[in-house]
Amino acid sequence: MIEDYPYLSYIGLYIISACLWSSDTLGATHWILNEREGVVRASSATADILKSDPVLSILTKTYPPKTGNGRKTNCDQCMKGRLYGMSNVIDTMGPTSLELFPAPQLTCGLPVNETFYDHLEGIANREYHPAFVEEDVALIFKKGEKEDLDLGLTESNLKRAIEESPNSVVVCNHIGNFWRIRGSTFHSIECFRRALYYSPNDADALLNLAKVLYNLNYIQDAAYLARRSLEMQPTEQNCWLQHFTLGEILRASGDLEEAGIHFKHALDLNPSFELAEVHLREIGSPSTSPTNTYTFLIIGLLVVVVLATVYFMTLTSESRGTKSSRMSLWAEGKRPKKRPLS
């Protein structure tokens, strides 16, 4: 039947299309795209349309811009100064280091996806950290203490180095230290992350990252990284800087006893480092811990017990010797005397 009238299928399709075209649906008439602003707008501001189409309600909803008050950071007390010195941190309610240096020419490349240390809070919140200028880091790039550092020349040299060796752990460490001098905590953390991405146990990158987080008041994260750096430091290299940095971090956390131990280690490994000696004088000699007191007490008791045992054993042996000598003399006295031969 249909084969006799092939045009019937076309007529049916035409009728269905006409019905759909003439139907008053909200599918294509209740919202429009504003190309100039790049946003979706409702064709009419009636609340019924927004209620009937939840997707349109989400698209047309506007949100206030984010402000700095919601930043998650441990640096709230940075402007008040540290416990043992003033801080160089810029106001945490002001621009972040990423906002101050949004698109620098010197970087370590694209950020790496993930590292072994990204779970640390100080690294996870790196986009919200304020700037912190570390002028003393310039000594790394100087040949002598009296030499002035040309940051422009240093930056150009580092650009050339990263272009030649984009995956170099050493170059990433140097660029991270360069940004510590400039004050960009975000870019320095990114460079140290990249170094740890290629070498997760690099002692220098771990120590540099620990110092950055310590300056931002992430004490637990800094202590973890400093201990890790101390463990990963090669045995043939001097680890006085790891001990000193860990001592500073522990001192800030209030653990003066362990801090003093690390300051002593740093001074033993680098006797000319006066700052470690200054810290030792400031915190004083750490008091003896209860564990050490109990240890000395137990050792003393053991010594007393051993001496007492030796003393009583000596008395016993002497008494036995005296008794045996008396018995021998008595036996000799009872022995019959020999008669002289006539």
Coordinates of C-alpha atoms in Angstrom, one line a residue:
M1 CA 0.0 0.0 0.0
I2 CA 2.7 2.4 1.0
E3 CA 4.7 1.4 -2.1
D4 CA 1.8 2.5 -4.2
Y5 CA 1.9 6.0 -2.6
P6 CA 5.5 6.8 -1.7
Y7 CA 4.7 10.4 -1.1
L8 CA 2.7 9.6 2.0
S9 CA 5.8 9.3 4.2
Y10 CA 6.9 12.8 3.1
I11 CA 3.5 14.2 3.9
G12 CA 3.5 12.6 7.3
L13 CA 7.0 14.0 8.1
Y14 CA 5.8 17.5 6.9
I15 CA 2.8 17.4 9.2
I16 CA 4.9 16.4 12.2
S17 CA 7.4 19.1 11.5
A18 CA 4.7 21.7 11.1
C19 CA 3.2 20.8 14.5
L20 CA 6.5 21.0 16.2
W21 CA 7.3 24.4 14.6
S22 CA 4.0 25.9 15.6
S23 CA 4.0 24.6 19.2
D24 CA 4.6 27.2 21.9
T25 CA 7.5 25.6 23.7
L26 CA 10.0 27.3 25.9
G27 CA 12.9 25.4 24.4
A28 CA 14.3 28.1 22.1
T29 CA 12.4 31.3 23.0
H30 CA 12.9 31.9 26.8
W31 CA 16.6 32.5 26.8
I32 CA 19.1 34.4 24.6
L33 CA 22.9 34.5 24.3
N34 CA 24.4 37.9 24.7
E35 CA 27.4 37.7 22.4
R36 CA 28.9 41.0 23.5
E37 CA 29.0 40.1 27.2
G38 CA 29.4 36.4 26.6
V39 CA 26.6 35.4 29.0
V40 CA 23.2 33.8 28.9
R41 CA 20.2 36.1 29.6
A42 CA 16.5 35.3 30.0
S43 CA 14.3 36.7 27.3
S44 CA 11.9 37.9 29.9
A45 CA 12.5 38.5 33.6
T46 CA 9.5 36.5 34.8
A47 CA 10.2 34.2 37.8
D48 CA 7.9 31.5 36.3
I49 CA 10.4 30.9 33.5
L50 CA 13.3 30.5 35.9
K51 CA 11.4 28.2 38.1
S52 CA 10.3 26.0 35.2
D53 CA 13.9 25.7 33.8
P54 CA 16.5 25.1 36.6
V55 CA 19.3 24.9 34.1
L56 CA 18.5 28.4 32.9
S57 CA 18.4 29.5 36.5
I58 CA 22.0 28.3 37.1
L59 CA 23.2 29.9 33.8
T60 CA 21.8 33.3 34.6
K61 CA 22.7 33.4 38.3
T62 CA 25.6 35.8 39.1
Y63 CA 28.1 35.5 41.9
P64 CA 30.0 38.3 43.6
P65 CA 33.7 38.5 42.9
K66 CA 36.0 36.8 45.4
T67 CA 37.8 39.0 47.9
G68 CA 40.9 38.6 49.9
N69 CA 39.0 38.0 53.1
G70 CA 38.4 34.4 52.2
R71 CA 42.0 33.4 51.7
K72 CA 43.1 30.4 53.5
T73 CA 46.6 31.0 55.0
N74 CA 48.5 30.6 58.1
C75 CA 50.1 34.1 57.7
D76 CA 47.6 36.0 59.7
Q77 CA 50.2 37.0 62.3
C78 CA 53.0 37.7 59.8
M79 CA 52.6 41.5 60.0
K80 CA 53.0 41.4 63.8
G81 CA 56.5 40.0 63.4
R82 CA 57.9 36.7 64.3
L83 CA 58.5 35.6 67.9
Y84 CA 62.3 36.1 67.4
G85 CA 62.4 38.8 64.7
M86 CA 60.4 41.0 62.4
S87 CA 58.9 39.6 59.3
N88 CA 59.2 40.8 55.7
V89 CA 55.8 39.6 54.7
I90 CA 53.6 42.0 52.9
D91 CA 50.1 42.5 54.3
T92 CA 48.1 39.3 53.9
M93 CA 45.0 41.2 53.1
G94 CA 46.8 42.9 50.2
P95 CA 47.7 41.2 46.9
T96 CA 49.1 37.8 46.8
S97 CA 52.5 37.0 45.4
L98 CA 50.8 35.5 42.3
E99 CA 48.9 38.8 41.8
L100 CA 52.1 40.8 42.2
F101 CA 53.9 38.6 39.6
P102 CA 51.1 37.4 37.4
A103 CA 53.1 36.6 34.2
P104 CA 56.8 36.7 34.8
Q105 CA 59.2 36.1 32.0
L106 CA 61.4 33.8 34.1
T107 CA 59.7 30.6 35.1
C108 CA 60.6 26.9 35.4
G109 CA 58.1 26.0 32.7
L110 CA 54.5 24.7 33.0
P111 CA 53.5 23.6 36.5
V112 CA 53.8 19.9 37.1
N113 CA 50.7 17.9 37.8
E114 CA 51.5 16.3 41.1
T115 CA 54.4 15.7 43.5
F116 CA 54.9 13.6 46.6
Y117 CA 54.6 16.6 48.8
D118 CA 51.4 18.3 47.5
H119 CA 49.4 17.1 50.4
L120 CA 51.1 19.6 52.7
E121 CA 48.9 22.5 53.5
G122 CA 51.5 25.2 52.7
I123 CA 52.0 23.8 49.2
A124 CA 48.3 23.2 48.5
N125 CA 47.5 26.9 49.4
R126 CA 50.4 28.3 47.4
E127 CA 48.2 30.5 45.2
Y128 CA 47.0 32.5 48.3
H129 CA 50.4 33.2 49.9
P130 CA 51.6 36.7 50.4
A131 CA 55.0 37.9 49.2
F132 CA 58.0 37.4 51.4
V133 CA 61.4 38.9 50.4
E134 CA 64.5 37.0 51.5
E135 CA 67.4 39.2 50.8
D136 CA 70.0 36.9 52.5
V137 CA 69.3 34.3 49.7
A138 CA 71.3 36.5 47.4
L139 CA 74.5 35.1 49.0
I140 CA 73.9 31.9 46.9
F141 CA 74.5 33.9 43.7
K142 CA 77.4 36.0 45.0
K143 CA 81.0 35.2 44.8
G144 CA 81.7 37.2 47.9
E145 CA 79.7 38.9 50.7
K146 CA 80.7 42.4 49.5
E147 CA 79.7 41.8 45.9
D148 CA 76.5 43.5 44.7
L149 CA 74.1 41.1 43.0
D150 CA 72.7 42.2 39.6
L151 CA 69.3 40.7 39.5
G152 CA 68.8 41.6 35.8
L153 CA 71.9 39.8 34.8
T154 CA 71.1 36.9 37.1
E155 CA 67.6 36.6 35.6
S156 CA 69.0 36.6 32.0
N157 CA 71.5 33.9 32.9
L158 CA 68.8 31.7 34.5
K159 CA 66.6 32.2 31.4
R160 CA 69.3 30.8 29.2
A161 CA 70.0 28.0 31.6
I162 CA 66.3 26.9 31.8
E163 CA 66.1 27.0 28.0
E164 CA 69.1 24.8 27.6
S165 CA 68.1 22.4 30.5
P166 CA 64.4 22.6 31.1
N167 CA 64.3 19.5 33.3
S168 CA 67.4 20.3 35.4
V169 CA 66.9 20.0 39.1
V170 CA 69.8 22.4 39.8
V171 CA 68.4 25.1 37.5
C172 CA 64.9 24.8 39.0
N173 CA 66.4 25.2 42.5
H174 CA 68.3 28.3 41.3
I175 CA 65.2 29.9 39.8
G176 CA 63.3 29.1 43.0
N177 CA 65.9 30.9 45.0
F178 CA 65.9 33.8 42.6
W179 CA 62.1 34.2 43.3
R180 CA 62.8 34.0 47.0
I181 CA 64.9 37.1 46.6
R182 CA 62.2 38.9 44.6
G183 CA 59.6 37.8 47.1
S184 CA 57.3 35.6 45.0
T185 CA 56.5 32.7 47.2
F186 CA 54.2 31.2 44.6
H187 CA 56.8 31.0 41.8
S188 CA 59.5 29.8 44.2
I189 CA 57.2 27.0 45.4
E190 CA 56.4 26.0 41.8
C191 CA 60.1 25.8 40.9
F192 CA 60.8 23.6 44.0
R193 CA 57.8 21.5 43.1
R194 CA 59.2 21.0 39.7
A195 CA 62.6 20.0 41.1
L196 CA 61.0 17.5 43.4
Y197 CA 58.9 16.2 40.6
Y198 CA 62.1 15.0 38.8
S199 CA 64.0 14.2 42.0
P200 CA 61.7 13.6 45.0
N201 CA 64.6 13.2 47.4
D202 CA 66.6 16.2 46.4
A203 CA 67.9 17.6 49.7
D204 CA 68.4 21.1 48.4
A205 CA 64.9 21.5 47.0
L206 CA 63.4 20.0 50.2
L207 CA 65.4 22.5 52.4
N208 CA 64.6 25.5 50.2
L209 CA 60.9 24.6 50.3
A210 CA 61.0 24.1 54.0
K211 CA 62.5 27.6 54.4
V212 CA 59.8 29.2 52.3
L213 CA 57.0 27.5 54.3
Y214 CA 58.7 28.4 57.6
N215 CA 58.6 32.1 56.6
L216 CA 54.9 31.7 55.8
N217 CA 54.4 30.2 59.3
Y218 CA 53.6 26.7 58.2
I219 CA 55.7 25.2 61.0
Q220 CA 54.7 21.6 60.8
D221 CA 55.1 21.4 57.0
A222 CA 58.5 23.1 57.3
A223 CA 59.7 20.7 60.0
Y224 CA 58.6 17.7 57.9
L225 CA 60.5 19.0 54.9
A226 CA 63.6 19.9 56.9
R227 CA 63.8 16.5 58.5
R228 CA 63.3 14.9 55.1
S229 CA 66.2 17.0 53.7
L230 CA 68.4 16.0 56.6
E231 CA 67.7 12.3 55.9
M232 CA 68.3 12.7 52.2
Q233 CA 71.5 14.7 52.4
P234 CA 74.4 12.6 51.0
T235 CA 76.8 11.4 53.7
E236 CA 79.8 12.9 51.9
Q237 CA 78.2 16.4 52.1
N238 CA 78.1 18.6 55.1
C239 CA 74.6 18.9 56.6
W240 CA 75.1 21.9 59.0
L241 CA 72.6 24.0 57.1
Q242 CA 69.9 21.3 57.5
H243 CA 70.6 21.2 61.3
F244 CA 70.5 24.9 61.6
T245 CA 67.3 25.3 59.6
L246 CA 65.6 22.5 61.6
G247 CA 66.8 24.2 64.8
E248 CA 65.1 27.5 63.8
I249 CA 61.9 25.7 62.9
L250 CA 61.8 23.8 66.2
R251 CA 62.6 26.9 68.1
A252 CA 59.6 28.6 66.5
S253 CA 57.4 25.6 67.5
G254 CA 58.6 25.9 71.1
D255 CA 60.7 22.7 71.2
L256 CA 63.8 24.4 72.6
E257 CA 65.5 21.2 73.7
E258 CA 65.6 19.6 70.3
A259 CA 66.3 22.9 68.7
G260 CA 69.4 23.3 70.9
I261 CA 70.6 19.8 69.9
H262 CA 70.4 20.8 66.2
F263 CA 72.1 24.1 66.8
K264 CA 74.9 22.3 68.5
H265 CA 75.2 19.9 65.6
A266 CA 75.3 22.8 63.2
L267 CA 78.1 24.5 65.3
D268 CA 80.1 21.3 65.4
L269 CA 79.9 20.9 61.6
N270 CA 80.5 24.6 61.0
P271 CA 82.4 26.1 63.9
S272 CA 82.7 29.5 62.2
F273 CA 78.9 29.9 62.0
E274 CA 78.2 32.5 64.7
L275 CA 74.5 32.6 64.3
A276 CA 74.1 29.1 65.7
E277 CA 76.1 30.1 68.7
V278 CA 73.9 33.1 69.2
H279 CA 70.8 31.0 69.1
L280 CA 72.3 28.6 71.7
R281 CA 73.0 31.5 74.0
E282 CA 69.5 32.9 73.6
I283 CA 67.7 29.6 74.4
G284 CA 70.2 28.6 77.0
S285 CA 71.3 25.1 77.9
P286 CA 68.4 22.7 77.4
S287 CA 67.2 21.1 80.6
T288 CA 67.6 17.5 81.1
S289 CA 64.6 15.6 80.0
P290 CA 62.7 13.2 82.3
T291 CA 63.8 10.3 80.1
N292 CA 67.5 11.1 80.7
T293 CA 66.9 11.5 84.4
Y294 CA 65.3 8.0 84.7
T295 CA 68.1 6.5 82.6
F296 CA 70.8 7.9 84.9
L297 CA 68.8 6.8 87.9
I298 CA 68.5 3.2 86.6
I299 CA 72.2 3.1 85.7
G300 CA 73.1 4.4 89.2
L301 CA 71.0 1.7 90.9
L302 CA 72.5 -1.0 88.7
V303 CA 76.0 0.2 89.7
V304 CA 75.1 0.1 93.4
V305 CA 73.6 -3.4 93.1
V306 CA 76.7 -4.7 91.3
L307 CA 79.0 -3.1 93.9
A308 CA 77.0 -4.5 96.8
T309 CA 77.0 -8.0 95.2
V310 CA 80.8 -7.9 94.8
Y311 CA 81.2 -6.7 98.3
F312 CA 79.1 -9.5 99.8
M313 CA 80.7 -12.1 97.7
T314 CA 84.1 -10.9 98.9
L315 CA 83.0 -11.1 102.6
T316 CA 81.6 -14.6 102.0
S317 CA 84.8 -15.8 100.4
E318 CA 86.9 -14.2 103.2
S319 CA 84.7 -15.9 105.9
R320 CA 85.0 -19.2 104.2
G321 CA 88.8 -18.8 104.0
T322 CA 89.1 -18.0 107.7
K323 CA 86.9 -21.0 108.7
S324 CA 88.9 -23.4 106.5
S325 CA 92.2 -22.1 108.0
R326 CA 90.8 -22.6 111.5
M327 CA 89.7 -26.1 110.7
S328 CA 93.2 -27.0 109.3
L329 CA 94.8 -25.6 112.4
W330 CA 92.5 -27.6 114.7
A331 CA 93.1 -30.7 112.6
E332 CA 96.9 -30.3 113.0
G333 CA 96.5 -29.8 116.8
K334 CA 94.6 -33.1 117.2
R335 CA 97.0 -35.0 115.0
P336 CA 99.1 -37.5 117.3
K337 CA 102.7 -36.6 117.7
K338 CA 105.4 -39.0 116.5
R339 CA 107.5 -40.6 119.2
P340 CA 111.2 -40.1 118.7
L341 CA 113.1 -43.3 117.8
S342 CA 115.4 -44.6 120.5

